[in-house]
N, CA and C atoms as an extended XYZ file, in Angstrom:
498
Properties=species:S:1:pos:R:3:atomname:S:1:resname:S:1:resid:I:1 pbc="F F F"
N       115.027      127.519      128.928 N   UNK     1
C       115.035      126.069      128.927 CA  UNK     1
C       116.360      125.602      129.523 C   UNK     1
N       116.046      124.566      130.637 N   UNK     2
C       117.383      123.793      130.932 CA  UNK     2
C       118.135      123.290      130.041 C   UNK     2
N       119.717      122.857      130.520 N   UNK     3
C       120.541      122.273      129.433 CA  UNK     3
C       120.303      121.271      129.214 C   UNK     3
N       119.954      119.911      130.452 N   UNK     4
C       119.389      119.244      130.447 CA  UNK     4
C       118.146      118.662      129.403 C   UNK     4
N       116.951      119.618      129.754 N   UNK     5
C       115.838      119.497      128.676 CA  UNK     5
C       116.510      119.741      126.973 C   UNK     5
N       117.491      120.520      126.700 N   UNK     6
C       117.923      120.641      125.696 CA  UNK     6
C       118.529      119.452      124.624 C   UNK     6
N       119.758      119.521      125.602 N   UNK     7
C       120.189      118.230      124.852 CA  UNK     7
C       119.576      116.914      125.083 C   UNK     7
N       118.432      116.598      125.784 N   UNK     8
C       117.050      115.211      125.583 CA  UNK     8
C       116.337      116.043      124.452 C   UNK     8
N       116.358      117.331      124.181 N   UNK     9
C       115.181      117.523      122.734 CA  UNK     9
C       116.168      117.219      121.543 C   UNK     9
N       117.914      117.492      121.592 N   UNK    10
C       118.389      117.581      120.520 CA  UNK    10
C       118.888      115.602      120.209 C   UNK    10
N       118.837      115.158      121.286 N   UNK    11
C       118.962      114.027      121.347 CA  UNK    11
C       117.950      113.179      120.444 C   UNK    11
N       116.170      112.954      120.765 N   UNK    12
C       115.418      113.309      120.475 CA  UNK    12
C       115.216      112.887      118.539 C   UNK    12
N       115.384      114.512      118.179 N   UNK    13
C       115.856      114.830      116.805 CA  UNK    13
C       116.195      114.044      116.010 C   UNK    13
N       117.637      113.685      116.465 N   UNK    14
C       118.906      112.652      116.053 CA  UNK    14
C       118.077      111.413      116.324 C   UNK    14
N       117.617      111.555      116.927 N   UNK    15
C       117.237      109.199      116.733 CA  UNK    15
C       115.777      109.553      116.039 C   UNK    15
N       115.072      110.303      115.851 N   UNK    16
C       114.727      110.467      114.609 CA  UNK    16
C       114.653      110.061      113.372 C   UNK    16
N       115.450      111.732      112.987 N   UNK    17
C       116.529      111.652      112.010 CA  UNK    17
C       117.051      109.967      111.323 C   UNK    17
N       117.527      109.295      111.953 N   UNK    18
C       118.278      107.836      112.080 CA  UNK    18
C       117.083      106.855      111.949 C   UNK    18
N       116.133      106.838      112.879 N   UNK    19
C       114.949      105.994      112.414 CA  UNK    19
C       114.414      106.439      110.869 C   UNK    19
N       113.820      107.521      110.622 N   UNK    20
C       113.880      108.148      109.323 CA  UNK    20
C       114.773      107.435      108.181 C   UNK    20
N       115.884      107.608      108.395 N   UNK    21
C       116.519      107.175      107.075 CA  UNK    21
C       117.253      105.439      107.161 C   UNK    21
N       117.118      104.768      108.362 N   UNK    22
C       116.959      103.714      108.217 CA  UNK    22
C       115.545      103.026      107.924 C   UNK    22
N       114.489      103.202      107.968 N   UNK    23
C       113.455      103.089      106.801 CA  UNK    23
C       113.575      103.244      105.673 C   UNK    23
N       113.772      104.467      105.060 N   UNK    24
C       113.519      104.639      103.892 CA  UNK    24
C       114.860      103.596      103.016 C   UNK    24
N       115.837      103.317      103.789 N   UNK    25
C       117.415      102.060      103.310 CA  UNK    25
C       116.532      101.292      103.234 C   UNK    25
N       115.644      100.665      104.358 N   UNK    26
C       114.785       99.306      104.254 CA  UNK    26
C       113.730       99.277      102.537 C   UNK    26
N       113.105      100.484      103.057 N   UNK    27
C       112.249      100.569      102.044 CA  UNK    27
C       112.850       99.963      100.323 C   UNK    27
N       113.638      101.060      100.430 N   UNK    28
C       114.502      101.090       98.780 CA  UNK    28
C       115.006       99.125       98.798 C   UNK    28
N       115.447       99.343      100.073 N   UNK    29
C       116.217       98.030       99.703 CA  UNK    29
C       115.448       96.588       99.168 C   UNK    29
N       113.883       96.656       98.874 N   UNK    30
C       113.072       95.615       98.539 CA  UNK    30
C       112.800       95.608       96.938 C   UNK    30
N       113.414       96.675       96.789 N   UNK    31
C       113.130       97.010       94.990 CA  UNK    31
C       113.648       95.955       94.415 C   UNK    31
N       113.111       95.410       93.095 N   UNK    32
C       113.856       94.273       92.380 CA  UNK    32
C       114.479       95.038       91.211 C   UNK    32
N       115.639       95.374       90.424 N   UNK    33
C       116.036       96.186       89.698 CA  UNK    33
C       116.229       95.199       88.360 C   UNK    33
N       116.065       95.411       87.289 N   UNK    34
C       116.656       94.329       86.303 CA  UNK    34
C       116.415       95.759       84.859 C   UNK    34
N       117.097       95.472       83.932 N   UNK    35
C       117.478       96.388       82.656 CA  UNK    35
C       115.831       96.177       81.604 C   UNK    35
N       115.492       97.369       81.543 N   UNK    36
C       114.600       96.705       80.322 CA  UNK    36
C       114.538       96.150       79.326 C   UNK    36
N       113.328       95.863       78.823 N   UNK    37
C       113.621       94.480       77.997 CA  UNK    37
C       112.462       94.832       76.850 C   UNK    37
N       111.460       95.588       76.695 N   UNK    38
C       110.642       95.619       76.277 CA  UNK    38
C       109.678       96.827       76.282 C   UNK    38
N       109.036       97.024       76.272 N   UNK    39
C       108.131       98.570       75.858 CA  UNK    39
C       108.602       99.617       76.626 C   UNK    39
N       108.530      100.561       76.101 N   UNK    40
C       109.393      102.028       76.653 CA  UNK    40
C       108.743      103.323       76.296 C   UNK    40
N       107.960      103.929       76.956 N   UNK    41
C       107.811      105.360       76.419 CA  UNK    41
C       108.514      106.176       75.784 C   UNK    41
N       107.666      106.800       74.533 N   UNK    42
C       108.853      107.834       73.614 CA  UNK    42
C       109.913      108.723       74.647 C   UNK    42
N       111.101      109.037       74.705 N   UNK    43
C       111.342      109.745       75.290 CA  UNK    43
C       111.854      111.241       74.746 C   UNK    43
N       111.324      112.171       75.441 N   UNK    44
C       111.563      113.435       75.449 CA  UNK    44
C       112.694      113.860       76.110 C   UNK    44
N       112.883      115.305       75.345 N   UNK    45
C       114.007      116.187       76.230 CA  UNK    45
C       113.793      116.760       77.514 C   UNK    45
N       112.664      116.822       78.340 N   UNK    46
C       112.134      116.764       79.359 CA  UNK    46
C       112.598      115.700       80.238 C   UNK    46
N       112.510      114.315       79.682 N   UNK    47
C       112.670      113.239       80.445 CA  UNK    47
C       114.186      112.966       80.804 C   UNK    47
N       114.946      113.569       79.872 N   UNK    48
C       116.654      113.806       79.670 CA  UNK    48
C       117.427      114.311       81.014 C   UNK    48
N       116.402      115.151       81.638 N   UNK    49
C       117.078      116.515       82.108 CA  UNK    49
C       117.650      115.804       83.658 C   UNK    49
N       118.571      115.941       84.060 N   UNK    50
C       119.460      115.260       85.227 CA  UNK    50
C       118.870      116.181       86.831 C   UNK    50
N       118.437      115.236       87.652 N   UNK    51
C       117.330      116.264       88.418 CA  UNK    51
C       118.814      115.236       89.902 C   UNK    51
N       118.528      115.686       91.089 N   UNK    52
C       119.426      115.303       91.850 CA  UNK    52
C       118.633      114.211       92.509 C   UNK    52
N       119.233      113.208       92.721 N   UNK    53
C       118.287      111.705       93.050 CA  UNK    53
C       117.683      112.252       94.592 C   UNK    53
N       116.390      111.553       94.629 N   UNK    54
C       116.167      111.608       95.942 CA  UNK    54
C       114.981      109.998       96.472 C   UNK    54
N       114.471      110.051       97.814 N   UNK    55
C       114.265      108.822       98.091 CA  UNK    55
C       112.493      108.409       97.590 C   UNK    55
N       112.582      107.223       96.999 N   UNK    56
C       110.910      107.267       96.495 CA  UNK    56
C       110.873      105.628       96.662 C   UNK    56
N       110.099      105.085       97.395 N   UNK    57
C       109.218      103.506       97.116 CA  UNK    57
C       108.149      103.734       96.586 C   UNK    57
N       108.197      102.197       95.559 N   UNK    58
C       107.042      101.886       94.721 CA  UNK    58
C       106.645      100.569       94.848 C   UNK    58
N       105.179      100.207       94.835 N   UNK    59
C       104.801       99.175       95.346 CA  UNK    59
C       104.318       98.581       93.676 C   UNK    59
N       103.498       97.174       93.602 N   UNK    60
C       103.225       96.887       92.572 CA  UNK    60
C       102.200       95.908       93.687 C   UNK    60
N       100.641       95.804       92.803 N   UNK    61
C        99.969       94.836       93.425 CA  UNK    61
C        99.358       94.034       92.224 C   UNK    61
N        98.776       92.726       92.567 N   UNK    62
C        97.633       92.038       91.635 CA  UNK    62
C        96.945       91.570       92.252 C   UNK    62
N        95.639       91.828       91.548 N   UNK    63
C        93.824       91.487       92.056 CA  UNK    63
C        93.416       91.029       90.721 C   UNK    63
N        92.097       89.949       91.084 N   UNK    64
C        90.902       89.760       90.082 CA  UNK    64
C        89.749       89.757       91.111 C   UNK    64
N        88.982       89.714       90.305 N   UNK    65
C        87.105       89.521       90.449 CA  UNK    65
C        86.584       89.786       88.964 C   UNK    65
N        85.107       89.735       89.083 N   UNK    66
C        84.414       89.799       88.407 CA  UNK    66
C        84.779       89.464       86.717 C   UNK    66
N        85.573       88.930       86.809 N   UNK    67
C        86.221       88.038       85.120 CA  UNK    67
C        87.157       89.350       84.942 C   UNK    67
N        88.153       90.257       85.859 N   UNK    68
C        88.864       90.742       85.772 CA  UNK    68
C        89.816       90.220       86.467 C   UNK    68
N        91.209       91.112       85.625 N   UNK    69
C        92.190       90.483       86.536 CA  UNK    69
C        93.374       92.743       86.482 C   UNK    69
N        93.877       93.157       87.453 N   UNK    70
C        94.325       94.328       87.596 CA  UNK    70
C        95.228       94.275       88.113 C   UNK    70
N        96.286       94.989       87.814 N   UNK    71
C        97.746       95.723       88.386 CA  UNK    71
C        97.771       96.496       88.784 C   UNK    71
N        98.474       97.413       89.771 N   UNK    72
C        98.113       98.561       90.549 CA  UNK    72
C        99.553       98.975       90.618 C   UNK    72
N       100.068       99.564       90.714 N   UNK    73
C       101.412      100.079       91.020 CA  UNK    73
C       101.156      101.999       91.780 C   UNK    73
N       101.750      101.927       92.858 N   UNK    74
C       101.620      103.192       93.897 CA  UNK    74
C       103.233      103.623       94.699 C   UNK    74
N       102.648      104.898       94.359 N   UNK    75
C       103.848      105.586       94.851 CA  UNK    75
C       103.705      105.523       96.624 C   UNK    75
N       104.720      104.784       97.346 N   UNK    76
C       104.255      104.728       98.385 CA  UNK    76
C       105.080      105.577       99.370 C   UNK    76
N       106.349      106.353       98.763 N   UNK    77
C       106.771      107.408       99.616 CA  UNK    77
C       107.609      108.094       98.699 C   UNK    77
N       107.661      109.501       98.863 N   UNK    78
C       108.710      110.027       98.544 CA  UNK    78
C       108.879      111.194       99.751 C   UNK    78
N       110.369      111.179       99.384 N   UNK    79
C       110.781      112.296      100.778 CA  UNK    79
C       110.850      113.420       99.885 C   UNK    79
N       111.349      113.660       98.937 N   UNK    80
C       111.830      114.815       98.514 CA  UNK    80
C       110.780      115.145       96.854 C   UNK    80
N       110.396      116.170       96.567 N   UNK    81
C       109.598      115.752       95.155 CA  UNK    81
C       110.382      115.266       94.055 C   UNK    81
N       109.799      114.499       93.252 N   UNK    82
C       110.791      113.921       92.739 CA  UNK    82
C       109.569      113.247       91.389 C   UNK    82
N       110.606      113.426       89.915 N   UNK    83
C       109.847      112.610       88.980 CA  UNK    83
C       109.676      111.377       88.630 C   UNK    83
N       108.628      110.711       88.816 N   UNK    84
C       108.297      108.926       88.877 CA  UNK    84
C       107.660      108.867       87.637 C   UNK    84
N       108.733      108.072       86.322 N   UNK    85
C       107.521      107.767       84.877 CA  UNK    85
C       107.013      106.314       85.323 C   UNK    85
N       105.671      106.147       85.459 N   UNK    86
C       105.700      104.270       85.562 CA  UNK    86
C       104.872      104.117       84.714 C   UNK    86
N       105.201      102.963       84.184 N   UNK    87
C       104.363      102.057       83.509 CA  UNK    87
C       103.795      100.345       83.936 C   UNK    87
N       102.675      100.136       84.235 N   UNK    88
C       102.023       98.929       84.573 CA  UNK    88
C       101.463       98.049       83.400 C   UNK    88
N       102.449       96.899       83.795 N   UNK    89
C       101.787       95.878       82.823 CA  UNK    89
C       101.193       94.801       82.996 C   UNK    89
N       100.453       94.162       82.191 N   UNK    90
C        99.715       92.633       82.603 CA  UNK    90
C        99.745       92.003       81.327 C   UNK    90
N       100.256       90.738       82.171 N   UNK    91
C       100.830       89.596       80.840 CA  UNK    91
C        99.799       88.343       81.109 C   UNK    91
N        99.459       87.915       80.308 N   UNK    92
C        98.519       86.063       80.325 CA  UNK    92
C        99.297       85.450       79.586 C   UNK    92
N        99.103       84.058       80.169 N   UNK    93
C        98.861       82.865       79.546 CA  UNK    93
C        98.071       81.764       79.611 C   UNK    93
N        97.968       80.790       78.591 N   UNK    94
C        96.792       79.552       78.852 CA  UNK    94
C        97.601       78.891       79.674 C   UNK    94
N        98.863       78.839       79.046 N   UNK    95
C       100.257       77.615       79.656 CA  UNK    95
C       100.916       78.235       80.488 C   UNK    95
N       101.586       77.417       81.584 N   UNK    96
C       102.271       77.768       82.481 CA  UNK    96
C       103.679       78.367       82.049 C   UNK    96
N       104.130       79.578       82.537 N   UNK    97
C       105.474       80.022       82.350 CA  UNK    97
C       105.792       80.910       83.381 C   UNK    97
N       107.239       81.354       83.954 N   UNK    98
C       107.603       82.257       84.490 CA  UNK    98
C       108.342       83.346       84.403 C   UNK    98
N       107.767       83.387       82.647 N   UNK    99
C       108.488       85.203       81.643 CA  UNK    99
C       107.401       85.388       81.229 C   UNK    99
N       107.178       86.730       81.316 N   UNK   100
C       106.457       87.370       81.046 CA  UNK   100
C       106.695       87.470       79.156 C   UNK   100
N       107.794       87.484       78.984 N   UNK   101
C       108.511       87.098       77.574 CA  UNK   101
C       107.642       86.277       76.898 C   UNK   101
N       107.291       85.198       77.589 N   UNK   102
C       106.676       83.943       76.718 CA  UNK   102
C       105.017       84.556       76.940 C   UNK   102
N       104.589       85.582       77.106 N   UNK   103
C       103.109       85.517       77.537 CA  UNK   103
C       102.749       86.860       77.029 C   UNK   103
N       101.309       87.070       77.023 N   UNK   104
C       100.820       87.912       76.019 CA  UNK   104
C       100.549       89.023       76.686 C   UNK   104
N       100.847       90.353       76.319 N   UNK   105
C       100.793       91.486       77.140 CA  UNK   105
C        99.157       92.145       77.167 C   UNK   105
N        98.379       92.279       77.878 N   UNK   106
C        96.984       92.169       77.804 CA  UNK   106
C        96.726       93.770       77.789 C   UNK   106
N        97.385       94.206       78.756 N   UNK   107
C        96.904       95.720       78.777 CA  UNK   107
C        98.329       96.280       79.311 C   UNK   107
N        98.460       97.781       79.212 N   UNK   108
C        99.169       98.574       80.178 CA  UNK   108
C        98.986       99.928       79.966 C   UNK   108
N        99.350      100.727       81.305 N   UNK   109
C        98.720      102.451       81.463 CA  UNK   109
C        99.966      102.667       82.381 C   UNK   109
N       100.057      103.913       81.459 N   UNK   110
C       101.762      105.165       81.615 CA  UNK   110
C       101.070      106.060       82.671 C   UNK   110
N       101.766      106.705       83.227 N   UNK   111
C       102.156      107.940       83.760 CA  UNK   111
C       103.438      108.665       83.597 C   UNK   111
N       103.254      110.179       83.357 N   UNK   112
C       104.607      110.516       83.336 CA  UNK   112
C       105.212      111.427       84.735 C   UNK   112
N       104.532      111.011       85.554 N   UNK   113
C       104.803      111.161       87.148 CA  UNK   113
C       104.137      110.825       87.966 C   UNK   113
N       104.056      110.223       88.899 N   UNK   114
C       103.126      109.576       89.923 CA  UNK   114
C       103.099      110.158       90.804 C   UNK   114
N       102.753      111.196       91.358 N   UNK   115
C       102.840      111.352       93.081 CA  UNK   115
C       103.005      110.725       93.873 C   UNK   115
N       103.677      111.045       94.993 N   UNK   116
C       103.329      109.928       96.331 CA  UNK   116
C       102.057      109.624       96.883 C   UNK   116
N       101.322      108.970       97.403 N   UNK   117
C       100.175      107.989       97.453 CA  UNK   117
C        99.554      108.066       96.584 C   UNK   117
N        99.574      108.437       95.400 N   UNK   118
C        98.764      108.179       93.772 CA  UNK   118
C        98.977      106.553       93.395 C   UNK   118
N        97.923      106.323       92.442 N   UNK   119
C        98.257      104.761       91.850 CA  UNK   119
C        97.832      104.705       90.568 C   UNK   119
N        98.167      103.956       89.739 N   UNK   120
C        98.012      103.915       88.444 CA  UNK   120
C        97.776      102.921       88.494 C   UNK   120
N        96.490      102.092       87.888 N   UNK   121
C        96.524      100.425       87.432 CA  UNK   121
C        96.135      100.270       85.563 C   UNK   121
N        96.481       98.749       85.675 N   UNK   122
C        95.677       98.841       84.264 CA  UNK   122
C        95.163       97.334       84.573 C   UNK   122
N        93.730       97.303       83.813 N   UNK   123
C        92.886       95.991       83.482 CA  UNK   123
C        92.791       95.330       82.758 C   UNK   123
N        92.736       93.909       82.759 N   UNK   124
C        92.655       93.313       81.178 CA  UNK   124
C        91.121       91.950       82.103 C   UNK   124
N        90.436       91.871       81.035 N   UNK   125
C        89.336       90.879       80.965 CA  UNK   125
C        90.119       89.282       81.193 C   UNK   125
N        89.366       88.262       82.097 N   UNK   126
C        89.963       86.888       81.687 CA  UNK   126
C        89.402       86.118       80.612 C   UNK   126
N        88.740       86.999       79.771 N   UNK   127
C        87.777       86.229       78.447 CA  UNK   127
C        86.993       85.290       79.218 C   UNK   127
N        86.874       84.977       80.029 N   UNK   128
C        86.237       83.526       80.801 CA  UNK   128
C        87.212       82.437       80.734 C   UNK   128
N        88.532       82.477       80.390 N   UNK   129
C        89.475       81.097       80.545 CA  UNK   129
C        90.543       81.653       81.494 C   UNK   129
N        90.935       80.171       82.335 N   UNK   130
C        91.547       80.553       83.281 CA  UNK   130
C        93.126       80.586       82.427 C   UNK   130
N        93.741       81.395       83.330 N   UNK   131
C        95.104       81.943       82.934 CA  UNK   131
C        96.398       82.173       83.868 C   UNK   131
N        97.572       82.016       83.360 N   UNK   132
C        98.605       82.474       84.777 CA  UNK   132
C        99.145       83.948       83.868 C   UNK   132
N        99.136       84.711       85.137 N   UNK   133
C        98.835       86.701       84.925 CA  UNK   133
C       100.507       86.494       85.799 C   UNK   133
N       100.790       87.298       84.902 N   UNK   134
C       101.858       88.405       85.833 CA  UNK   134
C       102.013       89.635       85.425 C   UNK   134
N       101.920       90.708       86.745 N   UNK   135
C       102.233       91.972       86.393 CA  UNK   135
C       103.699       92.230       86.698 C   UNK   135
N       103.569       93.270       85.905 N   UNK   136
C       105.206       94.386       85.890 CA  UNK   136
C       104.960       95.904       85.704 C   UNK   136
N       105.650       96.345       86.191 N   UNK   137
C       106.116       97.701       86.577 CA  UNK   137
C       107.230       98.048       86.184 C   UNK   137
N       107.283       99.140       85.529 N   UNK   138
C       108.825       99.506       85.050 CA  UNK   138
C       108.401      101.265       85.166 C   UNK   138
N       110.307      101.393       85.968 N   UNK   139
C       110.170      103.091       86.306 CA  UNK   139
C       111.294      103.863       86.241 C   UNK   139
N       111.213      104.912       86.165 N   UNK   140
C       111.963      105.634       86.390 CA  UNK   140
C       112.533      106.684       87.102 C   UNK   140
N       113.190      106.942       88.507 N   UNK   141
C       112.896      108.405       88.795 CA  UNK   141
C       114.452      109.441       88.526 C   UNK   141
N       113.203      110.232       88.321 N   UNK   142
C       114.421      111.501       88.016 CA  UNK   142
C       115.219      111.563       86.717 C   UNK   142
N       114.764      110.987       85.693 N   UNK   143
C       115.647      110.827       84.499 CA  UNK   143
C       116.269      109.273       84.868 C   UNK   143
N       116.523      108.589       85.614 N   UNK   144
C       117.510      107.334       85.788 CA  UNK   144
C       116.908      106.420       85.242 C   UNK   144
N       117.679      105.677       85.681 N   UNK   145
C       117.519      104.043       84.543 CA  UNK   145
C       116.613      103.789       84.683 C   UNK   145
N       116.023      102.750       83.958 N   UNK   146
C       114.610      102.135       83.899 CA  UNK   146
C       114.776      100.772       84.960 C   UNK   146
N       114.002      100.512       85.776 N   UNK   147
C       114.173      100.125       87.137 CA  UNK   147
C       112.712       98.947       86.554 C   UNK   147
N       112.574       97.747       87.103 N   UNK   148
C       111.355       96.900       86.983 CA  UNK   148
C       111.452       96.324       88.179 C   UNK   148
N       110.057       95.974       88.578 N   UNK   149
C       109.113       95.293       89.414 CA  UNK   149
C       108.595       94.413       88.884 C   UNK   149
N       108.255       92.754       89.266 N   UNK   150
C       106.936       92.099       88.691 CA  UNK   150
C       106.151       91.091       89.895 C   UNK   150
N       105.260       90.486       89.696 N   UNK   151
C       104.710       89.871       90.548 CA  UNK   151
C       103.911       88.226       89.711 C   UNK   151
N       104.030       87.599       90.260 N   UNK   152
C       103.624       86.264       89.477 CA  UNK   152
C       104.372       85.207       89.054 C   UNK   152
N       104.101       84.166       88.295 N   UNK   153
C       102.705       84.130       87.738 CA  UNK   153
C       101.965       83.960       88.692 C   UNK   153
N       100.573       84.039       88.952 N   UNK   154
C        99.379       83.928       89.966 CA  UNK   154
C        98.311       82.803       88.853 C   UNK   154
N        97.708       82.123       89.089 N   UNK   155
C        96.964       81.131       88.478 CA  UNK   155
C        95.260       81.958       88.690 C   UNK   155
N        94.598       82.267       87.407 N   UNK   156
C        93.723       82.685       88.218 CA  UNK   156
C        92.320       82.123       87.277 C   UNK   156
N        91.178       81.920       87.606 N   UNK   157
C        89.884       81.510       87.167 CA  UNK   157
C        89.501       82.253       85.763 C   UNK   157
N        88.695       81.496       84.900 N   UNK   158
C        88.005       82.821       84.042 CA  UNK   158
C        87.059       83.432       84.244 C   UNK   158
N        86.494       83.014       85.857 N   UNK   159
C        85.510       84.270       86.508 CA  UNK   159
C        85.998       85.261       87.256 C   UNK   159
N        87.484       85.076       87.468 N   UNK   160
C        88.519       86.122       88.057 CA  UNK   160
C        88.690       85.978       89.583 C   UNK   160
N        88.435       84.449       89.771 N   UNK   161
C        88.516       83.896       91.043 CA  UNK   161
C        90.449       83.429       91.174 C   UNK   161
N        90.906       84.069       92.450 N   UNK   162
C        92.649       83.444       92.673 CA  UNK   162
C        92.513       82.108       92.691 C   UNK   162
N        93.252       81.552       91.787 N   UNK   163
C        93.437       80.149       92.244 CA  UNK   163
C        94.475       79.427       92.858 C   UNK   163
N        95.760       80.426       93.080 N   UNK   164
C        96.865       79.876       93.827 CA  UNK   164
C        98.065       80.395       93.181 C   UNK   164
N        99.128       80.830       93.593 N   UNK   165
C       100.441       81.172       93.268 CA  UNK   165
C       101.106       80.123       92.646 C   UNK   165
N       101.969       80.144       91.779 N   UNK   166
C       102.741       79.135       91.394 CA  UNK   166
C       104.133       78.951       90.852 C   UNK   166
């Protein structure tokens, strides 16, 4: 192989490389981080153990239909394997608020690792009255802090029709 062709393959590599991990900066950098506040899985000496950080995005979604309303939370990359505990939650109310604090926790479903493109959701019924839902996500990787996500409130029908952000 020419020297030429060489250093355009090693060149190449390197902007790569650089595209690579300026993504995954972007990625991380959309996380909303805040201290927990509220439900926590027992923790084990397993969960203790100090593993070396590596790079992981997590998404959080909300849907209704059919007089449901669902949270979804997905591992949407990891570079390196790495342990993800999440937990997905869904909060209602009749009355308008924007804490989940003031609103009633309807459902939520653990994992004690998520894979990358795996998803975990949890469901709660709209009884048939309309309600403002917000989900949350709270995680952990690798033993580290407990990290949260939320989304809402969303206004939604008690046939599980969106009725508008708010």
């Amino acid at each position: 192989m020419k020297t030429g062709k060489i250093k355009t393959l090693i060149c190449a590599v390197l902007c790569c490389v650089l595209l690579l991990s300026v993504t995954l900066i972007c990625l991380n950098a959309n996380a909303v981080y805040a201290a927990p506040q509220d439900y926590a899985p027992e923790i084990t000496e397993d969960d203790t153990t100090e593993i070396e950080p590596r790079w992981t995005s997590l998404s959080l979604s909300i849907d209704c239909g059919d007089g449901k309303v669902w949270a979804t939370a997905k591992n949407d990359f990891t570079l390196i394997s790495s342990k993800v505990v999440v937990i997905v939650l869904l909060y209602s109310s009749t009355t308008y608020t924007e804490s989940y604090l003031d609103m009633y926790m309807e459902s939520n479903n653990e994992t004690s690792d998520l894979d990358m493109g795996k998803t975990i959701t949890t469901e709660a019924s709209t009884g048939g009255v309309e309600k403002y839902w917000i989900a949350r996500m709270r995680y952990k990787i690798n033993g580290g802090d407990w990290k949260t996500k939320e989304m809402g409130p969303y206004r939604i029908s008690g046939s599980g029709e969106f009725l508008g952000y708010v």
